Amino acid sequence: MLTTRHLEDLDAQTYQEYTATGRGLVLLPTGATEQHGPHMPLGVDAMLARAVCAAVADDVDALVAPAFCYGYKSQPRSGGGNHRIGTTSLSAQALILQTHDVVIELFRHGIRKVAVVNGHFENYQFLYEGLDLAVRTARLLGMEDSRAMLLSYWDHVDDETLRAVFPDGFHGWDIEHGGVLETSLMLRLHPEKVDMSRAPTHPPAEPAPYDIFPEHPARTPISGCLSSPAGATAERGDLLFDTVRSGISRAISAELRQ
Ligand code: ZN
Ligand code: MN
């Protein structure tokens, strides 16, 4: 009988009993350490992925692995840029290998189904690569029923919620960095970590459709937010959290729990 769904709080023997059921499913939250404007902490992406995983784990009878708290480099057009203070990132190679290594370990323990729940825009392709390599390797090693799944939580916001949360128009998930989406979710989940008196009110960033190296800081808003979080509320966070939770639980149930 599990008393917690968090892997880091389980003892090894109880975990072994869980894996021995053959129905083991582990959710892996992934985030970043990245500036999120003057009104929110550096750890937002991992905090949100972790909270989503904790709720989904109850719905689909899963465990939640310790989160990845560092992610791939923050990019100007989706995270404000890696030049900013506080942002602390991994190389692509490091994130691919970290994903591969952790997922292979879970397979070795007897877990056969892993779902990575991403909370940092820039991570996606490197998580994809790490998962692909891990599943291929596991199958070559004889663990032929090994399977994995990858998703970013914002892709599970339905159209009705989108209209309710962005009544004045939606500008795309890439520029939601430090904006209404993340700030509303934080106000719902960790209100003590948000200071709305410091929230910037500038218009949405309109970054040029290319990147340059080295990055020029003047190309993105000085606040570090790519859109204003001024419309964020805990009620909107509630709507967002519910749609994300149910969308992800449905998808994981359909793919890994049928
Ligand atoms: Zn973020
Ligand atoms: Mn991010």
Coordinates of N, CA, C and O in Angstrom, one line a residue, residues 36-205:
H36 N 12.1 34.4 -14.3 CA 10.7 34.5 -14.7 C 10.1 35.9 -14.4 O 9.0 36.0 -13.9
G37 N 10.9 36.9 -14.7 CA 10.5 38.3 -14.4 C 10.7 38.6 -13.0 O 11.2 37.8 -12.2
P38 N 10.3 39.9 -12.6 CA 10.5 40.4 -11.2 C 9.5 39.8 -10.2 O 9.7 40.0 -9.0
H39 N 8.5 39.2 -10.7 CA 7.4 38.8 -9.8 C 7.3 37.3 -9.4 O 6.5 36.9 -8.6
M40 N 8.2 36.5 -10.0 CA 8.2 35.1 -9.7 C 9.6 34.5 -9.6 O 10.5 35.0 -10.1
P41 N 9.7 33.3 -8.9 CA 11.0 32.7 -8.6 C 11.6 32.0 -9.8 O 10.9 31.7 -10.8
L42 N 12.8 31.6 -9.7 CA 13.6 30.9 -10.8 C 13.1 29.5 -11.0 O 13.3 29.0 -12.1
G43 N 12.4 28.9 -10.1 CA 12.0 27.5 -10.2 C 10.7 27.2 -10.8 O 10.2 26.1 -10.7
V44 N 10.0 28.2 -11.3 CA 8.6 28.1 -11.8 C 8.4 26.8 -12.6 O 7.4 26.1 -12.4
D45 N 9.2 26.6 -13.6 CA 8.9 25.5 -14.6 C 8.8 24.1 -13.9 O 7.9 23.4 -14.2
A46 N 9.8 23.9 -13.1 CA 9.8 22.6 -12.4 C 8.7 22.5 -11.4 O 8.0 21.5 -11.2
M47 N 8.4 23.6 -10.7 CA 7.3 23.6 -9.7 C 6.0 23.3 -10.4 O 5.2 22.5 -9.8
L48 N 5.7 23.9 -11.5 CA 4.4 23.6 -12.2 C 4.4 22.2 -12.8 O 3.3 21.5 -12.6
A49 N 5.5 21.7 -13.4 CA 5.4 20.3 -13.9 C 5.2 19.3 -12.7 O 4.5 18.3 -12.9
R50 N 5.8 19.6 -11.6 CA 5.7 18.7 -10.4 C 4.3 18.7 -9.9 O 3.8 17.6 -9.6
A51 N 3.7 19.9 -9.8 CA 2.3 19.9 -9.3 C 1.3 19.2 -10.3 O 0.4 18.5 -9.8
V52 N 1.5 19.4 -11.6 CA 0.7 18.7 -12.6 C 0.9 17.2 -12.4 O -0.1 16.4 -12.3
C53 N 2.1 16.7 -12.3 CA 2.4 15.3 -12.1 C 1.7 14.7 -10.8 O 1.2 13.6 -10.9
A54 N 1.8 15.5 -9.8 CA 1.2 15.0 -8.5 C -0.3 14.8 -8.7 O -0.8 13.8 -8.2
A55 N -1.0 15.7 -9.3 CA -2.4 15.5 -9.5 C -2.7 14.4 -10.5 O -3.6 13.6 -10.2
V56 N -2.0 14.3 -11.6 CA -2.2 13.3 -12.6 C -1.9 11.9 -12.0 O -2.6 10.9 -12.3
A57 N -0.9 11.8 -11.2 CA -0.5 10.6 -10.6 C -1.7 9.9 -9.8 O -1.9 8.7 -9.8
D58 N -2.5 10.8 -9.1 CA -3.7 10.3 -8.5 C -4.7 9.7 -9.5 O -5.4 8.7 -9.2
D59 N -4.8 10.4 -10.6 CA -5.8 10.0 -11.6 C -5.5 8.7 -12.3 O -6.3 7.9 -12.7
V60 N -4.2 8.5 -12.5 CA -3.7 7.3 -13.4 C -3.0 6.3 -12.6 O -2.4 5.3 -13.1
D61 N -3.0 6.4 -11.2 CA -2.3 5.5 -10.4 C -0.8 5.3 -10.7 O -0.3 4.3 -11.1
A62 N -0.1 6.4 -10.6 CA 1.4 6.4 -11.0 C 2.2 7.0 -9.8 O 1.7 7.5 -8.8
L63 N 3.5 6.8 -9.9 CA 4.5 7.5 -9.0 C 5.0 8.7 -9.8 O 5.0 8.8 -11.0
V64 N 5.5 9.6 -8.9 CA 6.2 10.8 -9.5 C 7.7 10.8 -9.1 O 8.0 10.7 -8.0
A65 N 8.5 10.8 -10.2 CA 10.0 10.8 -9.9 C 10.4 12.2 -9.5 O 9.8 13.2 -9.8
P66 N 11.6 12.3 -8.9 CA 12.2 13.6 -8.6 C 12.3 14.4 -9.9 O 12.7 13.9 -10.9
A67 N 12.0 15.7 -9.8 CA 11.9 16.6 -11.0 C 13.3 16.9 -11.5 O 14.3 16.9 -10.8
F68 N 13.4 17.1 -12.8 CA 14.6 17.7 -13.4 C 14.5 19.2 -13.2 O 13.6 19.9 -13.8
C69 N 15.4 19.8 -12.4 CA 15.3 21.2 -12.0 C 16.2 22.1 -12.9 O 16.1 23.3 -12.7
Y70 N 17.0 21.5 -13.8 CA 17.7 22.3 -14.8 C 17.2 21.8 -16.1 O 16.9 20.7 -16.3
G71 N 17.2 22.8 -17.1 CA 16.7 22.4 -18.4 C 17.7 23.0 -19.5 O 18.7 23.5 -19.2
Y72 N 17.2 22.8 -20.7 CA 18.0 23.3 -21.8 C 18.0 24.8 -21.9 O 17.1 25.5 -21.4
K73 N 19.0 25.4 -22.5 CA 19.2 26.8 -22.6 C 18.0 27.6 -22.9 O 17.3 27.4 -23.9
S74 N 17.7 28.6 -22.1 CA 16.6 29.5 -22.3 C 16.9 30.3 -23.6 O 18.0 30.8 -23.8
Q75 N 15.9 30.4 -24.4 CA 16.0 31.1 -25.7 C 15.3 32.4 -25.7 O 14.2 32.5 -25.1
P76 N 15.8 33.4 -26.4 CA 15.2 34.8 -26.4 C 13.7 34.8 -26.8 O 12.9 35.5 -26.2
R77 N 13.4 33.9 -27.7 CA 12.0 34.0 -28.3 C 11.0 33.1 -27.5 O 9.8 33.0 -27.8
S78 N 11.5 32.4 -26.4 CA 10.6 31.6 -25.6 C 10.9 31.6 -24.1 O 10.0 31.2 -23.3
G79 N 12.0 32.2 -23.7 CA 12.3 32.2 -22.3 C 13.1 33.4 -21.9 O 13.6 33.5 -20.7
G80 N 13.2 34.4 -22.8 CA 13.9 35.6 -22.4 C 15.4 35.6 -22.7 O 16.0 36.7 -22.8
G81 N 16.0 34.4 -22.9 CA 17.4 34.3 -23.3 C 18.3 33.8 -22.2 O 18.0 34.1 -21.0
N82 N 19.3 33.1 -22.6 CA 20.2 32.5 -21.6 C 21.2 33.4 -21.0 O 21.9 33.0 -20.1
H83 N 21.2 34.6 -21.5 CA 22.2 35.6 -21.0 C 21.8 36.2 -19.7 O 22.6 36.9 -19.0
R84 N 20.5 36.0 -19.2 CA 20.0 36.7 -18.1 C 20.5 36.0 -16.8 O 20.6 34.8 -16.7
I85 N 20.6 36.9 -15.8 CA 21.1 36.4 -14.5 C 20.1 35.5 -13.8 O 18.9 35.8 -13.9
G86 N 20.6 34.5 -13.2 CA 19.7 33.5 -12.5 C 19.4 32.3 -13.4 O 19.4 31.2 -12.9
T87 N 19.3 32.5 -14.7 CA 19.1 31.4 -15.6 C 20.3 30.5 -15.6 O 21.4 31.0 -15.8
T88 N 20.1 29.2 -15.4 CA 21.2 28.2 -15.2 C 20.9 27.0 -15.9 O 20.0 26.2 -15.5
S89 N 21.5 26.8 -17.1 CA 21.0 25.8 -18.0 C 22.0 24.7 -18.3 O 23.2 24.8 -18.1
L90 N 21.5 23.6 -18.9 CA 22.3 22.5 -19.4 C 22.5 22.6 -20.9 O 21.7 23.2 -21.6
S91 N 23.5 21.9 -21.3 CA 23.7 21.7 -22.8 C 22.7 20.7 -23.3 O 22.2 19.9 -22.5
A92 N 22.5 20.6 -24.6 CA 21.7 19.6 -25.2 C 22.2 18.2 -24.8 O 21.4 17.3 -24.4
Q93 N 23.5 18.0 -24.9 CA 24.0 16.7 -24.7 C 23.7 16.2 -23.2 O 23.4 15.1 -23.0
A94 N 23.9 17.2 -22.3 CA 23.6 16.8 -20.9 C 22.2 16.5 -20.6 O 21.9 15.5 -19.9
L95 N 21.3 17.2 -21.3 CA 19.8 16.9 -21.0 C 19.4 15.6 -21.7 O 18.7 14.8 -21.1
I96 N 20.0 15.3 -22.9 CA 19.7 14.1 -23.6 C 20.2 12.9 -22.7 O 19.4 11.9 -22.4
L97 N 21.4 13.0 -22.2 CA 22.0 11.9 -21.5 C 21.3 11.8 -20.1 O 21.1 10.6 -19.6
Q98 N 21.0 12.9 -19.5 CA 20.3 12.8 -18.2 C 18.9 12.1 -18.4 O 18.5 11.2 -17.6
T99 N 18.2 12.4 -19.4 CA 16.9 11.8 -19.7 C 17.1 10.3 -19.9 O 16.4 9.4 -19.3
H100 N 18.0 10.0 -20.8 CA 18.3 8.6 -21.2 C 18.7 7.8 -19.9 O 18.1 6.7 -19.6
D101 N 19.6 8.3 -19.1 CA 20.1 7.6 -18.0 C 19.0 7.4 -16.9 O 18.9 6.2 -16.4
V102 N 18.2 8.4 -16.6 CA 17.2 8.2 -15.6 C 16.1 7.2 -16.0 O 15.7 6.4 -15.3
V103 N 15.7 7.3 -17.3 CA 14.6 6.5 -17.8 C 15.1 5.0 -17.9 O 14.4 4.1 -17.5
I104 N 16.4 4.8 -18.3 CA 16.9 3.4 -18.3 C 17.0 2.9 -16.9 O 16.7 1.7 -16.7
E105 N 17.3 3.7 -15.9 CA 17.3 3.2 -14.5 C 15.9 2.8 -14.1 O 15.7 1.7 -13.4
L106 N 14.9 3.6 -14.4 CA 13.5 3.2 -14.1 C 13.1 1.9 -14.7 O 12.5 1.0 -14.1
F107 N 13.5 1.7 -16.0 CA 13.3 0.4 -16.7 C 14.0 -0.7 -15.9 O 13.4 -1.8 -15.8
R108 N 15.2 -0.5 -15.6 CA 16.0 -1.5 -14.8 C 15.3 -1.9 -13.5 O 15.3 -3.1 -13.1
H109 N 14.6 -1.0 -12.9 CA 13.9 -1.3 -11.7 C 12.6 -2.1 -11.9 O 12.0 -2.6 -10.9
G110 N 12.2 -2.2 -13.2 CA 11.0 -3.0 -13.4 C 9.8 -2.1 -13.9 O 8.8 -2.7 -14.2
I111 N 10.0 -0.8 -13.9 CA 9.0 0.1 -14.4 C 9.0 -0.1 -16.0 O 10.1 -0.2 -16.6
R112 N 7.9 -0.2 -16.6 CA 7.9 -0.4 -18.0 C 7.2 0.8 -18.8 O 7.2 0.8 -20.0
K113 N 6.6 1.7 -18.0 CA 5.9 2.8 -18.6 C 6.4 4.1 -17.9 O 6.3 4.2 -16.7
V114 N 6.8 5.1 -18.7 CA 7.3 6.3 -18.2 C 6.7 7.5 -19.0 O 6.6 7.4 -20.2
A115 N 6.1 8.5 -18.3 CA 5.6 9.6 -19.0 C 6.4 10.9 -18.5 O 6.4 11.2 -17.3
V116 N 7.0 11.6 -19.4 CA 7.7 12.8 -19.1 C 6.8 14.0 -19.3 O 6.2 14.1 -20.4
V117 N 6.6 14.8 -18.2 CA 5.7 15.9 -18.3 C 6.6 17.2 -18.3 O 7.2 17.5 -17.3
N118 N 6.7 17.8 -19.4 CA 7.6 19.0 -19.6 C 7.0 20.3 -19.2 O 5.8 20.6 -19.5
G119 N 7.8 21.1 -18.5 CA 7.3 22.4 -18.0 C 8.2 23.6 -18.5 O 8.0 24.7 -18.1
H120 N 9.2 23.3 -19.4 CA 10.1 24.3 -19.9 C 10.2 24.1 -21.5 O 10.6 23.1 -22.0
F121 N 9.7 25.2 -22.2 CA 9.5 25.1 -23.6 C 10.7 24.5 -24.4 O 10.6 23.7 -25.2
E122 N 11.9 25.0 -24.0 CA 13.1 24.6 -24.7 C 13.6 23.2 -24.6 O 14.5 22.7 -25.3
N123 N 13.0 22.5 -23.6 CA 13.5 21.1 -23.3 C 13.1 20.1 -24.3 O 13.7 19.1 -24.5
Y124 N 12.0 20.4 -25.0 CA 11.2 19.3 -25.7 C 12.0 18.4 -26.6 O 12.0 17.2 -26.4
Q125 N 12.8 18.9 -27.5 CA 13.5 18.1 -28.5 C 14.5 17.2 -27.8 O 14.8 16.1 -28.3
F126 N 15.1 17.7 -26.7 CA 16.2 16.9 -26.1 C 15.6 15.8 -25.2 O 16.2 14.8 -25.0
L127 N 14.5 16.1 -24.6 CA 13.7 15.0 -23.9 C 13.3 14.0 -24.9 O 13.4 12.8 -24.6
Y128 N 12.9 14.4 -26.0 CA 12.4 13.5 -27.1 C 13.6 12.5 -27.5 O 13.4 11.3 -27.5
E129 N 14.8 13.1 -27.7 CA 15.9 12.3 -28.0 C 16.3 11.3 -26.9 O 16.6 10.2 -27.2
G130 N 16.3 11.8 -25.7 CA 16.7 11.0 -24.6 C 15.7 9.8 -24.4 O 16.1 8.7 -24.1
L131 N 14.4 10.1 -24.6 CA 13.4 9.0 -24.4 C 13.5 8.0 -25.6 O 13.4 6.8 -25.4
D132 N 13.7 8.5 -26.8 CA 13.8 7.6 -27.9 C 15.0 6.7 -27.7 O 14.9 5.5 -27.9
L133 N 16.2 7.2 -27.3 CA 17.3 6.4 -27.1 C 17.1 5.4 -25.9 O 17.5 4.2 -26.0
A134 N 16.4 5.8 -24.9 CA 16.2 5.0 -23.7 C 15.3 3.8 -24.1 O 15.6 2.6 -23.7
V135 N 14.2 4.1 -24.8 CA 13.3 3.0 -25.2 C 14.0 2.0 -26.2 O 13.9 0.8 -26.0
R136 N 14.7 2.6 -27.1 CA 15.4 1.7 -28.1 C 16.4 0.8 -27.3 O 16.5 -0.4 -27.6
T137 N 17.2 1.4 -26.4 CA 18.2 0.6 -25.7 C 17.5 -0.4 -24.8 O 18.0 -1.6 -24.8
A138 N 16.5 -0.1 -24.1 CA 15.8 -1.0 -23.2 C 15.3 -2.2 -24.0 O 15.4 -3.4 -23.6
R139 N 14.7 -1.9 -25.2 CA 14.2 -3.0 -26.0 C 15.3 -3.9 -26.5 O 15.1 -5.2 -26.5
L140 N 16.4 -3.3 -26.9 CA 17.6 -4.1 -27.3 C 18.1 -5.0 -26.2 O 18.6 -6.1 -26.4
L141 N 17.9 -4.5 -24.9 CA 18.4 -5.3 -23.8 C 17.4 -6.3 -23.3 O 17.6 -6.9 -22.2
G142 N 16.3 -6.5 -24.0 CA 15.3 -7.5 -23.7 C 14.1 -7.0 -23.0 O 13.2 -7.8 -22.7
M143 N 14.0 -5.7 -22.6 CA 12.9 -5.2 -21.9 C 11.9 -4.7 -23.0 O 11.7 -3.5 -23.2
E144 N 11.3 -5.7 -23.7 CA 10.6 -5.4 -25.0 C 9.2 -4.7 -24.8 O 8.7 -4.2 -25.8
D145 N 8.8 -4.7 -23.5 CA 7.5 -4.0 -23.3 C 7.7 -2.6 -22.8 O 6.8 -1.9 -22.3
S146 N 8.9 -2.0 -22.8 CA 9.2 -0.7 -22.3 C 8.6 0.4 -23.3 O 8.7 0.3 -24.5
R147 N 7.9 1.3 -22.6 CA 7.3 2.4 -23.4 C 7.4 3.7 -22.7 O 7.5 3.8 -21.5
A148 N 7.3 4.8 -23.4 CA 7.4 6.1 -22.8 C 6.5 7.1 -23.6 O 6.1 6.8 -24.7
M149 N 6.3 8.2 -23.0 CA 5.4 9.2 -23.5 C 6.0 10.6 -23.1 O 6.6 10.7 -22.1
L150 N 5.8 11.5 -24.0 CA 6.4 12.9 -23.8 C 5.3 13.9 -24.1 O 4.7 13.8 -25.2
L151 N 5.1 14.9 -23.2 CA 4.2 16.0 -23.5 C 4.6 17.2 -22.7 O 5.3 17.1 -21.7
S152 N 4.2 18.4 -23.2 CA 4.3 19.6 -22.5 C 2.9 20.0 -22.0 O 1.9 19.9 -22.7
Y153 N 2.9 20.5 -20.7 CA 1.6 20.6 -20.1 C 0.6 21.6 -20.8 O -0.6 21.4 -20.9
W154 N 1.2 22.7 -21.4 CA 0.4 23.7 -21.9 C -0.4 23.3 -23.2 O -1.4 23.9 -23.6
D155 N 0.1 22.2 -23.8 CA -0.6 21.7 -25.0 C -1.9 21.0 -24.6 O -2.6 20.6 -25.5
H156 N -2.2 20.9 -23.4 CA -3.4 20.3 -22.9 C -4.5 21.3 -22.4 O -5.5 20.9 -21.8
V157 N -4.3 22.6 -22.7 CA -5.3 23.6 -22.4 C -6.3 23.6 -23.5 O -5.9 23.7 -24.7
D158 N -7.6 23.4 -23.2 CA -8.6 23.3 -24.3 C -9.0 24.7 -24.7 O -8.7 25.7 -24.1
D159 N -9.7 24.7 -25.9 CA -10.0 26.0 -26.5 C -10.9 26.9 -25.6 O -10.8 28.1 -25.6
E160 N -11.8 26.2 -24.9 CA -12.8 27.0 -24.0 C -12.0 27.7 -22.9 O -12.2 28.8 -22.6
T161 N -11.1 27.0 -22.3 CA -10.2 27.5 -21.3 C -9.4 28.7 -21.8 O -9.2 29.7 -21.2
L162 N -8.8 28.4 -23.0 CA -8.0 29.5 -23.6 C -8.8 30.8 -23.8 O -8.3 31.9 -23.5
R163 N -10.0 30.7 -24.3 CA -10.8 31.9 -24.4 C -11.1 32.6 -23.1 O -11.2 33.8 -23.0
A164 N -11.4 31.7 -22.1 CA -11.7 32.3 -20.7 C -10.5 33.0 -20.1 O -10.6 34.0 -19.4
V165 N -9.3 32.4 -20.3 CA -8.1 32.9 -19.7 C -7.5 34.1 -20.4 O -6.9 35.0 -19.8
F166 N -7.7 34.1 -21.8 CA -7.1 35.2 -22.6 C -8.3 35.9 -23.4 O -8.3 35.8 -24.6
P167 N -9.2 36.6 -22.7 CA -10.3 37.2 -23.3 C -9.9 38.2 -24.4 O -10.7 38.4 -25.3
D168 N -8.8 38.8 -24.3 CA -8.3 39.8 -25.2 C -7.5 39.3 -26.4 O -6.9 40.0 -27.2
G169 N -7.4 37.9 -26.4 CA -6.6 37.3 -27.5 C -5.4 36.6 -27.0 O -4.8 37.1 -26.0
F170 N -5.1 35.5 -27.6 CA -4.0 34.7 -27.2 C -2.8 34.8 -28.2 O -3.0 34.8 -29.4
H171 N -1.6 35.0 -27.7 CA -0.4 35.3 -28.6 C 0.5 34.2 -28.8 O 1.5 34.3 -29.4
G172 N 0.2 33.0 -28.2 CA 1.1 31.8 -28.5 C 1.8 31.4 -27.2 O 2.2 32.2 -26.4
W173 N 2.0 30.1 -27.1 CA 2.6 29.6 -25.8 C 4.1 30.0 -25.7 O 4.6 30.2 -24.6
D174 N 4.8 30.2 -26.8 CA 6.2 30.6 -26.7 C 6.4 31.9 -26.0 O 7.3 32.0 -25.2
I175 N 5.5 32.9 -26.2 CA 5.7 34.1 -25.4 C 4.9 34.2 -24.1 O 4.8 35.3 -23.5
E176 N 4.4 33.0 -23.7 CA 3.8 33.0 -22.3 C 4.8 33.0 -21.2 O 4.4 32.8 -20.0
H177 N 6.1 33.1 -21.5 CA 7.1 33.0 -20.5 C 6.9 34.2 -19.5 O 7.0 35.3 -19.8
G178 N 6.7 33.8 -18.2 CA 6.4 34.8 -17.2 C 5.1 35.6 -17.3 O 4.9 36.6 -16.7
G179 N 4.2 35.1 -18.2 CA 3.0 35.8 -18.5 C 1.8 35.2 -17.7 O 1.9 34.7 -16.6
V180 N 0.6 35.3 -18.4 CA -0.6 35.0 -17.7 C -0.7 33.5 -17.3 O -1.2 33.1 -16.3
L181 N -0.3 32.6 -18.3 CA -0.4 31.2 -18.0 C 0.4 30.8 -16.7 O -0.2 30.2 -15.8
E182 N 1.7 31.0 -16.7 CA 2.5 30.6 -15.6 C 2.2 31.3 -14.3 O 2.1 30.7 -13.2
T183 N 1.9 32.6 -14.5 CA 1.6 33.4 -13.2 C 0.2 32.9 -12.6 O 0.1 32.8 -11.4
S184 N -0.8 32.7 -13.5 CA -2.0 32.2 -12.9 C -1.9 30.9 -12.2 O -2.4 30.6 -11.1
L185 N -1.1 30.0 -12.9 CA -0.9 28.6 -12.2 C -0.2 28.8 -10.9 O -0.5 28.1 -9.9
M186 N 0.8 29.7 -10.9 CA 1.5 29.9 -9.6 C 0.6 30.5 -8.5 O 0.7 30.2 -7.4
L187 N -0.3 31.4 -9.0 CA -1.2 32.0 -8.0 C -2.2 31.0 -7.4 O -2.6 31.0 -6.3
R188 N -2.4 29.9 -8.2 CA -3.3 28.8 -7.8 C -2.5 27.9 -6.9 O -3.0 27.4 -5.9
L189 N -1.3 27.6 -7.2 CA -0.5 26.5 -6.6 C 0.4 27.0 -5.5 O 0.6 26.3 -4.5
H190 N 1.1 28.1 -5.7 CA 2.1 28.7 -4.8 C 1.9 30.2 -4.6 O 2.9 30.9 -5.0
P191 N 0.8 30.7 -4.2 CA 0.6 32.1 -4.2 C 1.6 32.9 -3.3 O 1.9 34.0 -3.6
E192 N 2.2 32.2 -2.3 CA 3.2 32.9 -1.5 C 4.5 33.2 -2.2 O 5.3 34.0 -1.7
K193 N 4.6 32.6 -3.4 CA 5.9 32.8 -4.2 C 5.7 33.8 -5.3 O 6.6 34.0 -6.1
V194 N 4.5 34.5 -5.3 CA 4.3 35.4 -6.4 C 4.1 36.8 -5.8 O 3.3 36.9 -4.8
D195 N 4.7 37.9 -6.4 CA 4.4 39.2 -5.9 C 3.9 40.1 -7.1 O 4.6 40.6 -7.9
M196 N 2.5 40.1 -7.1 CA 1.9 40.8 -8.3 C 2.2 42.3 -8.3 O 2.0 43.0 -9.3
S197 N 2.6 42.9 -7.1 CA 2.9 44.3 -7.1 C 4.2 44.6 -8.0 O 4.5 45.7 -8.3
R198 N 4.9 43.5 -8.3 CA 6.1 43.7 -9.2 C 5.9 43.2 -10.6 O 6.8 43.2 -11.4
A199 N 4.7 42.9 -10.9 CA 4.4 42.3 -12.3 C 4.5 43.4 -13.3 O 3.9 44.4 -13.2
P200 N 5.3 43.2 -14.4 CA 5.4 44.2 -15.5 C 4.1 44.2 -16.3 O 3.3 43.3 -16.4
T201 N 3.9 45.4 -17.0 CA 2.7 45.6 -17.7 C 2.9 45.9 -19.2 O 2.0 46.4 -19.9
H202 N 4.1 45.6 -19.7 CA 4.4 46.0 -21.1 C 3.6 45.1 -22.1 O 3.1 44.0 -21.7
P203 N 3.5 45.6 -23.4 CA 2.8 44.7 -24.4 C 3.6 43.5 -24.7 O 4.8 43.4 -24.4
P204 N 3.0 42.5 -25.4 CA 3.6 41.2 -25.7 C 4.9 41.5 -26.6 O 4.9 42.4 -27.4
A205 N 5.9 40.7 -26.3 CA 7.1 40.8 -27.1 C 6.8 40.4 -28.6 O 6.0 39.5 -28.8

